[in-house]
Amino acid sequence: MTYDTIIAGAGLSGLTVALLLSRSGRKVLVLERQAQPAPLVRGFSRGGIYFDSGFHYVGGLGPGGAFRSLFRHLGLEDRLELTPLAKEGFDHLRCVATGRTLSLPLGFEEIKHRLTRLFPEATSRIEPYIDEIAGNWSRLPYLDLDLDLERFALQSAHGVSLEERLREFAPWPELQGLLSMHSLLYGVPADSAPVRLNLQVAGSYYHSAHSIRGGGRALVDALLNQLEEVGAEVRCQAEIVAIRAAANKVAGVTLHGGEEIAAREIVSTINPHYLPNLVATDQLRPAYRKRLANLRQTCSAYVVYARSDRMVDMLSASNLFVQPRAGVIHVAEDAPFAERPYFLAASSQGEGKKQGVIGIIPASYDEVGEWSSSGSKRCTAYRLHKEWVGQRLLELFMKQVPELGELELLDLATPLTLSDWTRAPGGAIYGTGHFLGQYNPHPVTRLPGLFLSGQAVAAPGLLGTVIAAYLTCGSMLGHERLRREIRQCL
């Protein structure tokens, strides 16, 4: 059977691309190497508690939010129930060194009011900085429907770093922490992250922050249901080992085991680092192959899944960022655990009076790399290392955040776990990062019929993967066509 388009990877970006292309009339096949679509996003259950493993909250979906029109255009608005995070404090920051916990409310004006009240001497600097975020967070393709796409691509790797931009707040280290804490959600160090990236990520949450009832599983199911309705096919346990070309254009794919499937278009949502391994040497220029292979990746992480002996009020409709010392937050993946910042969130569903807690702390692949060759059946030494890390992290969390109560470890993901599930080099938790000076790949390649998508193309998170899907589909269907459709959803 011949398809119009084959999509490599059934993550959120791949499923979104599949939905947009199927609606346009294309015959689409999505291929996923894992046993189920979007395995990292749909979560899992342990000890009677459902944990969101790859989705926690989303910004920009409130009234007037720039992301809302895309949600509506995708048909998700009526299929998903959004739950707003706490208005008076959707995200908290605890500085261990000062002993203070500070909170951010929802809304740009509310944030200005809160921060100027906490740091009155910085008022003349806080107000223009928050205004800058409010005016620019949605200047992303398909959020801003009038944005010059070529100009955006050229500017995206330039500018000042987050660390440099926040130097004006050096007299108020706790304020620097509040303004940089969301860097933990995209895994790029503050001295390498474009300030533009931070204002886009943080700004979407400043505007509005929601969870989804049912978590990532509900989001994935909503996309899969629509794909079934439009006749798209999703096939799991189907690993692509080669992208075939004929007459200098895409001809199809070869799967592990030798099966060949014909298609005139391929959209790859896998980490672009691996793309050169799938395409014949003469089909991509050497400089492009080298560029993809050398793309910098985000940090990796340990992800703790635990059960508390109580419902944790601090994590009710909000999240907690913890930093060891005041100042700009740095993604410290090689430091001792007590010197690394981390992120805590509640699970979507608790069990009785017990609460699920998720903790994400930066980590280096080198901490577990010696066991990489043992495959899915890890050796005893690795399992003992996991137990040791899990208990040390629980002790750290309970000491620094006693409100969590007594924690019981249910599971732990390591950089090896992330590498197994995402194939990101070094277990990069957010895949290819957006670094100053790095030109991330464009959706269109020089091999006719081969396109790229995923958060490496546009931005991290749910917002970034959806924008990337629109950029890719706009490159295939016509940007003005998609923009006209979205304008009808405003």
PDB file of C-alpha atoms in Angstrom, residues 229-438:
ATOM      1  CA  GLU A 229     -12.445   9.735  12.658  1.00  0.00           C
ATOM      2  CA  VAL A 230     -10.474  11.137   9.716  1.00  0.00           C
ATOM      3  CA  GLY A 231      -9.106   7.750   8.682  1.00  0.00           C
ATOM      4  CA  ALA A 232      -5.446   8.142   9.622  1.00  0.00           C
ATOM      5  CA  GLU A 233      -3.581   4.975  10.592  1.00  0.00           C
ATOM      6  CA  VAL A 234      -1.354   4.639  13.641  1.00  0.00           C
ATOM      7  CA  ARG A 235       0.908   1.611  13.811  1.00  0.00           C
ATOM      8  CA  CYS A 236       3.040   0.802  16.844  1.00  0.00           C
ATOM      9  CA  GLN A 237       6.067  -1.455  17.282  1.00  0.00           C
ATOM     10  CA  ALA A 238       7.131  -0.322  13.832  1.00  0.00           C
ATOM     11  CA  GLU A 239      10.675   1.044  13.891  1.00  0.00           C
ATOM     12  CA  ILE A 240      11.954   2.872  10.830  1.00  0.00           C
ATOM     13  CA  VAL A 241      15.526   1.913   9.998  1.00  0.00           C
ATOM     14  CA  ALA A 242      15.827   3.739   6.667  1.00  0.00           C
ATOM     15  CA  ILE A 243      14.177   6.503   4.685  1.00  0.00           C
ATOM     16  CA  ARG A 244      14.285   5.450   1.055  1.00  0.00           C
ATOM     17  CA  ALA A 245      14.726   7.831  -1.861  1.00  0.00           C
ATOM     18  CA  ALA A 246      14.452   7.401  -5.627  1.00  0.00           C
ATOM     19  CA  ALA A 247      15.147   9.928  -8.379  1.00  0.00           C
ATOM     20  CA  ASN A 248      16.371  12.315  -5.654  1.00  0.00           C
ATOM     21  CA  LYS A 249      13.082  12.434  -3.761  1.00  0.00           C
ATOM     22  CA  VAL A 250      11.430  10.517  -0.952  1.00  0.00           C
ATOM     23  CA  ALA A 251      10.058   7.100  -1.904  1.00  0.00           C
ATOM     24  CA  GLY A 252       9.149   5.512   1.447  1.00  0.00           C
ATOM     25  CA  VAL A 253      10.628   3.787   4.491  1.00  0.00           C
ATOM     26  CA  THR A 254      12.128   0.464   5.485  1.00  0.00           C
ATOM     27  CA  LEU A 255      11.159  -1.015   8.844  1.00  0.00           C
ATOM     28  CA  HIS A 256      13.131  -3.188  11.197  1.00  0.00           C
ATOM     29  CA  GLY A 257      12.625  -6.664   9.754  1.00  0.00           C
ATOM     30  CA  GLY A 258      12.828  -5.514   6.142  1.00  0.00           C
ATOM     31  CA  GLU A 259       9.255  -4.401   5.359  1.00  0.00           C
ATOM     32  CA  GLU A 260       9.100  -1.510   2.894  1.00  0.00           C
ATOM     33  CA  ILE A 261       6.254   1.010   2.804  1.00  0.00           C
ATOM     34  CA  ALA A 262       5.911   3.498  -0.037  1.00  0.00           C
ATOM     35  CA  ALA A 263       5.080   7.174   0.462  1.00  0.00           C
ATOM     36  CA  ARG A 264       5.741  10.420  -1.360  1.00  0.00           C
ATOM     37  CA  GLU A 265       6.294  12.405   1.845  1.00  0.00           C
ATOM     38  CA  ILE A 266       8.009  11.610   5.154  1.00  0.00           C
ATOM     39  CA  VAL A 267       7.696  13.751   8.274  1.00  0.00           C
ATOM     40  CA  SER A 268      10.309  12.854  10.888  1.00  0.00           C
ATOM     41  CA  THR A 269       9.538  13.830  14.482  1.00  0.00           C
ATOM     42  CA  ILE A 270      12.397  11.806  15.958  1.00  0.00           C
ATOM     43  CA  ASN A 271      15.348  13.619  17.481  1.00  0.00           C
ATOM     44  CA  PRO A 272      17.105  15.174  14.451  1.00  0.00           C
ATOM     45  CA  HIS A 273      20.456  13.919  15.762  1.00  0.00           C
ATOM     46  CA  TYR A 274      19.513  10.489  14.393  1.00  0.00           C
ATOM     47  CA  LEU A 275      18.194  11.565  10.996  1.00  0.00           C
ATOM     48  CA  PRO A 276      21.550  11.179   9.175  1.00  0.00           C
ATOM     49  CA  ASN A 277      21.545   7.504  10.186  1.00  0.00           C
ATOM     50  CA  LEU A 278      18.280   6.934   8.313  1.00  0.00           C
ATOM     51  CA  VAL A 279      19.056   8.700   5.036  1.00  0.00           C
ATOM     52  CA  ALA A 280      21.562   7.576   2.410  1.00  0.00           C
ATOM     53  CA  THR A 281      24.816   9.527   2.445  1.00  0.00           C
ATOM     54  CA  ASP A 282      24.296  11.051  -1.002  1.00  0.00           C
ATOM     55  CA  GLN A 283      20.824  12.419  -0.134  1.00  0.00           C
ATOM     56  CA  LEU A 284      21.911  15.029   2.448  1.00  0.00           C
ATOM     57  CA  ARG A 285      24.800  17.438   2.222  1.00  0.00           C
ATOM     58  CA  PRO A 286      27.772  16.646   4.495  1.00  0.00           C
ATOM     59  CA  ALA A 287      27.524  20.022   6.248  1.00  0.00           C
ATOM     60  CA  TYR A 288      23.836  19.436   7.032  1.00  0.00           C
ATOM     61  CA  ARG A 289      24.488  15.925   8.306  1.00  0.00           C
ATOM     62  CA  LYS A 290      27.235  17.251  10.575  1.00  0.00           C
ATOM     63  CA  ARG A 291      25.005  20.053  11.831  1.00  0.00           C
ATOM     64  CA  LEU A 292      22.239  17.638  12.803  1.00  0.00           C
ATOM     65  CA  ALA A 293      24.624  15.196  14.446  1.00  0.00           C
ATOM     66  CA  ASN A 294      26.179  17.974  16.550  1.00  0.00           C
ATOM     67  CA  LEU A 295      22.992  19.640  17.786  1.00  0.00           C
ATOM     68  CA  ARG A 296      23.221  20.346  21.509  1.00  0.00           C
ATOM     69  CA  GLN A 297      20.725  18.508  23.662  1.00  0.00           C
ATOM     70  CA  THR A 298      19.051  19.573  26.898  1.00  0.00           C
ATOM     71  CA  CYS A 299      20.056  18.126  30.236  1.00  0.00           C
ATOM     72  CA  SER A 300      18.782  14.766  31.388  1.00  0.00           C
ATOM     73  CA  ALA A 301      17.066  14.124  34.713  1.00  0.00           C
ATOM     74  CA  TYR A 302      16.029  11.786  37.461  1.00  0.00           C
ATOM     75  CA  VAL A 303      12.241  11.686  37.715  1.00  0.00           C
ATOM     76  CA  VAL A 304      10.872  10.532  41.061  1.00  0.00           C
ATOM     77  CA  TYR A 305       7.390   9.042  41.372  1.00  0.00           C
ATOM     78  CA  ALA A 306       6.398   8.868  45.019  1.00  0.00           C
ATOM     79  CA  ARG A 307       3.394   8.586  47.296  1.00  0.00           C
ATOM     80  CA  SER A 308       2.873  10.877  50.267  1.00  0.00           C
ATOM     81  CA  ASP A 309       1.003   9.871  53.400  1.00  0.00           C
ATOM     82  CA  ARG A 310      -1.123  13.022  53.083  1.00  0.00           C
ATOM     83  CA  MET A 311      -2.694  15.359  50.547  1.00  0.00           C
ATOM     84  CA  VAL A 312      -0.114  18.082  49.893  1.00  0.00           C
ATOM     85  CA  ASP A 313      -1.839  21.470  50.030  1.00  0.00           C
ATOM     86  CA  MET A 314       1.198  23.267  48.610  1.00  0.00           C
ATOM     87  CA  LEU A 315       0.882  21.254  45.392  1.00  0.00           C
ATOM     88  CA  SER A 316      -2.869  21.668  45.070  1.00  0.00           C
ATOM     89  CA  ALA A 317      -3.418  23.378  41.698  1.00  0.00           C
ATOM     90  CA  SER A 318       0.166  24.625  41.792  1.00  0.00           C
ATOM     91  CA  ASN A 319       3.798  23.536  41.459  1.00  0.00           C
ATOM     92  CA  LEU A 320       6.930  24.080  43.493  1.00  0.00           C
ATOM     93  CA  PHE A 321      10.418  24.947  42.265  1.00  0.00           C
ATOM     94  CA  VAL A 322      13.229  24.496  44.804  1.00  0.00           C
ATOM     95  CA  GLN A 323      16.657  26.124  44.549  1.00  0.00           C
ATOM     96  CA  PRO A 324      19.558  25.640  46.968  1.00  0.00           C
ATOM     97  CA  ARG A 325      20.704  29.282  46.988  1.00  0.00           C
ATOM     98  CA  ALA A 326      19.217  32.564  45.819  1.00  0.00           C
ATOM     99  CA  GLY A 327      20.072  33.960  42.397  1.00  0.00           C
ATOM    100  CA  VAL A 328      19.583  32.969  38.785  1.00  0.00           C
ATOM    101  CA  ILE A 329      18.641  29.285  38.654  1.00  0.00           C
ATOM    102  CA  HIS A 330      21.171  27.134  36.834  1.00  0.00           C
ATOM    103  CA  VAL A 331      20.542  23.651  35.473  1.00  0.00           C
ATOM    104  CA  ALA A 332      23.158  21.965  37.672  1.00  0.00           C
ATOM    105  CA  GLU A 333      23.275  18.412  36.337  1.00  0.00           C
ATOM    106  CA  ASP A 334      26.740  17.514  37.651  1.00  0.00           C
ATOM    107  CA  ALA A 335      26.529  18.988  41.158  1.00  0.00           C
ATOM    108  CA  PRO A 336      25.760  17.030  44.355  1.00  0.00           C
ATOM    109  CA  PHE A 337      22.023  16.484  44.770  1.00  0.00           C
ATOM    110  CA  ALA A 338      21.747  19.120  47.511  1.00  0.00           C
ATOM    111  CA  GLU A 339      23.119  21.747  45.099  1.00  0.00           C
ATOM    112  CA  ARG A 340      20.728  21.017  42.224  1.00  0.00           C
ATOM    113  CA  PRO A 341      17.443  22.860  41.723  1.00  0.00           C
ATOM    114  CA  TYR A 342      14.350  20.733  41.136  1.00  0.00           C
ATOM    115  CA  PHE A 343      10.649  20.804  40.298  1.00  0.00           C
ATOM    116  CA  LEU A 344       7.790  19.204  42.246  1.00  0.00           C
ATOM    117  CA  ALA A 345       4.212  18.587  41.135  1.00  0.00           C
ATOM    118  CA  ALA A 346       1.269  16.536  42.350  1.00  0.00           C
ATOM    119  CA  SER A 347      -0.031  13.606  40.352  1.00  0.00           C
ATOM    120  CA  SER A 348      -3.318  14.080  38.506  1.00  0.00           C
ATOM    121  CA  GLN A 349      -5.091  11.607  40.750  1.00  0.00           C
ATOM    122  CA  GLY A 350      -4.559  10.650  44.359  1.00  0.00           C
ATOM    123  CA  GLU A 351      -5.719   7.614  46.292  1.00  0.00           C
ATOM    124  CA  GLY A 352      -7.839   8.312  49.389  1.00  0.00           C
ATOM    125  CA  LYS A 353      -5.873  10.611  51.677  1.00  0.00           C
ATOM    126  CA  LYS A 354      -2.591   9.828  49.934  1.00  0.00           C
ATOM    127  CA  GLN A 355      -1.099  11.988  47.207  1.00  0.00           C
ATOM    128  CA  GLY A 356       1.146  11.183  44.292  1.00  0.00           C
ATOM    129  CA  VAL A 357       4.198  13.430  43.998  1.00  0.00           C
ATOM    130  CA  ILE A 358       6.473  13.862  40.982  1.00  0.00           C
ATOM    131  CA  GLY A 359       9.979  15.284  41.370  1.00  0.00           C
ATOM    132  CA  ILE A 360      12.226  16.217  38.446  1.00  0.00           C
ATOM    133  CA  ILE A 361      15.877  16.979  39.171  1.00  0.00           C
ATOM    134  CA  PRO A 362      18.575  17.603  36.523  1.00  0.00           C
ATOM    135  CA  ALA A 363      21.041  14.771  35.987  1.00  0.00           C
ATOM    136  CA  SER A 364      23.917  13.803  33.745  1.00  0.00           C
ATOM    137  CA  TYR A 365      23.872  10.708  31.555  1.00  0.00           C
ATOM    138  CA  ASP A 366      27.380   9.980  32.834  1.00  0.00           C
ATOM    139  CA  GLU A 367      25.863   9.060  36.206  1.00  0.00           C
ATOM    140  CA  VAL A 368      24.319   5.932  34.671  1.00  0.00           C
ATOM    141  CA  GLY A 369      26.134   5.591  31.347  1.00  0.00           C
ATOM    142  CA  GLU A 370      28.224   2.619  32.469  1.00  0.00           C
ATOM    143  CA  TRP A 371      25.069   0.465  32.386  1.00  0.00           C
ATOM    144  CA  SER A 372      23.904   1.542  28.918  1.00  0.00           C
ATOM    145  CA  SER A 373      25.013  -1.674  27.217  1.00  0.00           C
ATOM    146  CA  SER A 374      22.910  -3.934  29.435  1.00  0.00           C
ATOM    147  CA  GLY A 375      19.707  -3.157  27.523  1.00  0.00           C
ATOM    148  CA  SER A 376      16.212  -3.472  28.960  1.00  0.00           C
ATOM    149  CA  LYS A 377      17.319  -6.090  31.503  1.00  0.00           C
ATOM    150  CA  ARG A 378      19.535  -3.912  33.636  1.00  0.00           C
ATOM    151  CA  CYS A 379      22.056  -5.505  35.945  1.00  0.00           C
ATOM    152  CA  THR A 380      21.882  -5.669  39.718  1.00  0.00           C
ATOM    153  CA  ALA A 381      24.344  -2.801  40.135  1.00  0.00           C
ATOM    154  CA  TYR A 382      22.098  -0.500  38.131  1.00  0.00           C
ATOM    155  CA  ARG A 383      19.007  -1.470  40.114  1.00  0.00           C
ATOM    156  CA  LEU A 384      20.878  -0.845  43.352  1.00  0.00           C
ATOM    157  CA  HIS A 385      21.984   2.545  42.020  1.00  0.00           C
ATOM    158  CA  LYS A 386      18.366   3.411  41.252  1.00  0.00           C
ATOM    159  CA  GLU A 387      17.298   2.450  44.766  1.00  0.00           C
ATOM    160  CA  TRP A 388      20.123   4.501  46.272  1.00  0.00           C
ATOM    161  CA  VAL A 389      19.335   7.565  44.135  1.00  0.00           C
ATOM    162  CA  GLY A 390      15.615   7.274  44.825  1.00  0.00           C
ATOM    163  CA  GLN A 391      16.077   7.161  48.587  1.00  0.00           C
ATOM    164  CA  ARG A 392      18.612  10.025  48.610  1.00  0.00           C
ATOM    165  CA  LEU A 393      16.222  12.190  46.594  1.00  0.00           C
ATOM    166  CA  LEU A 394      13.272  11.376  48.841  1.00  0.00           C
ATOM    167  CA  GLU A 395      15.378  12.349  51.858  1.00  0.00           C
ATOM    168  CA  LEU A 396      16.328  15.614  50.141  1.00  0.00           C
ATOM    169  CA  PHE A 397      12.740  16.443  49.205  1.00  0.00           C
ATOM    170  CA  MET A 398      11.373  15.671  52.690  1.00  0.00           C
ATOM    171  CA  LYS A 399      14.111  17.697  54.380  1.00  0.00           C
ATOM    172  CA  GLN A 400      13.723  20.774  52.191  1.00  0.00           C
ATOM    173  CA  VAL A 401       9.946  20.525  51.759  1.00  0.00           C
ATOM    174  CA  PRO A 402       8.570  18.999  54.975  1.00  0.00           C
ATOM    175  CA  GLU A 403       5.037  19.802  53.804  1.00  0.00           C
ATOM    176  CA  LEU A 404       5.335  16.748  51.553  1.00  0.00           C
ATOM    177  CA  GLY A 405       4.982  14.476  54.560  1.00  0.00           C
ATOM    178  CA  GLU A 406       6.428  10.975  54.539  1.00  0.00           C
ATOM    179  CA  LEU A 407       7.243   9.878  50.997  1.00  0.00           C
ATOM    180  CA  GLU A 408       7.299   6.345  49.645  1.00  0.00           C
ATOM    181  CA  LEU A 409       9.214   5.682  46.426  1.00  0.00           C
ATOM    182  CA  LEU A 410       7.060   4.000  43.777  1.00  0.00           C
ATOM    183  CA  ASP A 411       9.353   4.364  40.763  1.00  0.00           C
ATOM    184  CA  LEU A 412      12.329   6.285  39.429  1.00  0.00           C
ATOM    185  CA  ALA A 413      13.235   7.212  35.869  1.00  0.00           C
ATOM    186  CA  THR A 414      16.934   7.772  35.175  1.00  0.00           C
ATOM    187  CA  PRO A 415      18.747   9.216  32.160  1.00  0.00           C
ATOM    188  CA  LEU A 416      18.904   5.631  30.861  1.00  0.00           C
ATOM    189  CA  THR A 417      15.128   5.319  31.175  1.00  0.00           C
ATOM    190  CA  LEU A 418      14.641   8.530  29.221  1.00  0.00           C
ATOM    191  CA  SER A 419      17.124   7.384  26.584  1.00  0.00           C
ATOM    192  CA  ASP A 420      15.276   4.073  26.186  1.00  0.00           C
ATOM    193  CA  TRP A 421      11.880   5.725  25.742  1.00  0.00           C
ATOM    194  CA  THR A 422      12.783   8.815  23.716  1.00  0.00           C
ATOM    195  CA  ARG A 423      16.088   7.829  22.076  1.00  0.00           C
ATOM    196  CA  ALA A 424      17.265  11.364  22.809  1.00  0.00           C
ATOM    197  CA  PRO A 425      21.071  11.471  22.988  1.00  0.00           C
ATOM    198  CA  GLY A 426      22.201  11.371  26.590  1.00  0.00           C
ATOM    199  CA  GLY A 427      18.619  10.903  27.764  1.00  0.00           C
ATOM    200  CA  ALA A 428      17.915  14.592  27.080  1.00  0.00           C
ATOM    201  CA  ILE A 429      14.642  15.192  28.901  1.00  0.00           C
ATOM    202  CA  TYR A 430      13.495  17.923  26.480  1.00  0.00           C
ATOM    203  CA  GLY A 431      15.337  16.637  23.418  1.00  0.00           C
ATOM    204  CA  THR A 432      17.270  19.062  21.239  1.00  0.00           C
ATOM    205  CA  GLY A 433      17.639  22.316  23.123  1.00  0.00           C
ATOM    206  CA  HIS A 434      17.265  25.891  21.951  1.00  0.00           C
ATOM    207  CA  PHE A 435      20.662  27.398  22.685  1.00  0.00           C
ATOM    208  CA  LEU A 436      22.168  30.757  21.852  1.00  0.00           C
ATOM    209  CA  GLY A 437      24.106  30.450  18.607  1.00  0.00           C
ATOM    210  CA  GLN A 438      22.525  27.125  17.632  1.00  0.00           C
TER     211      GLN A 438
END
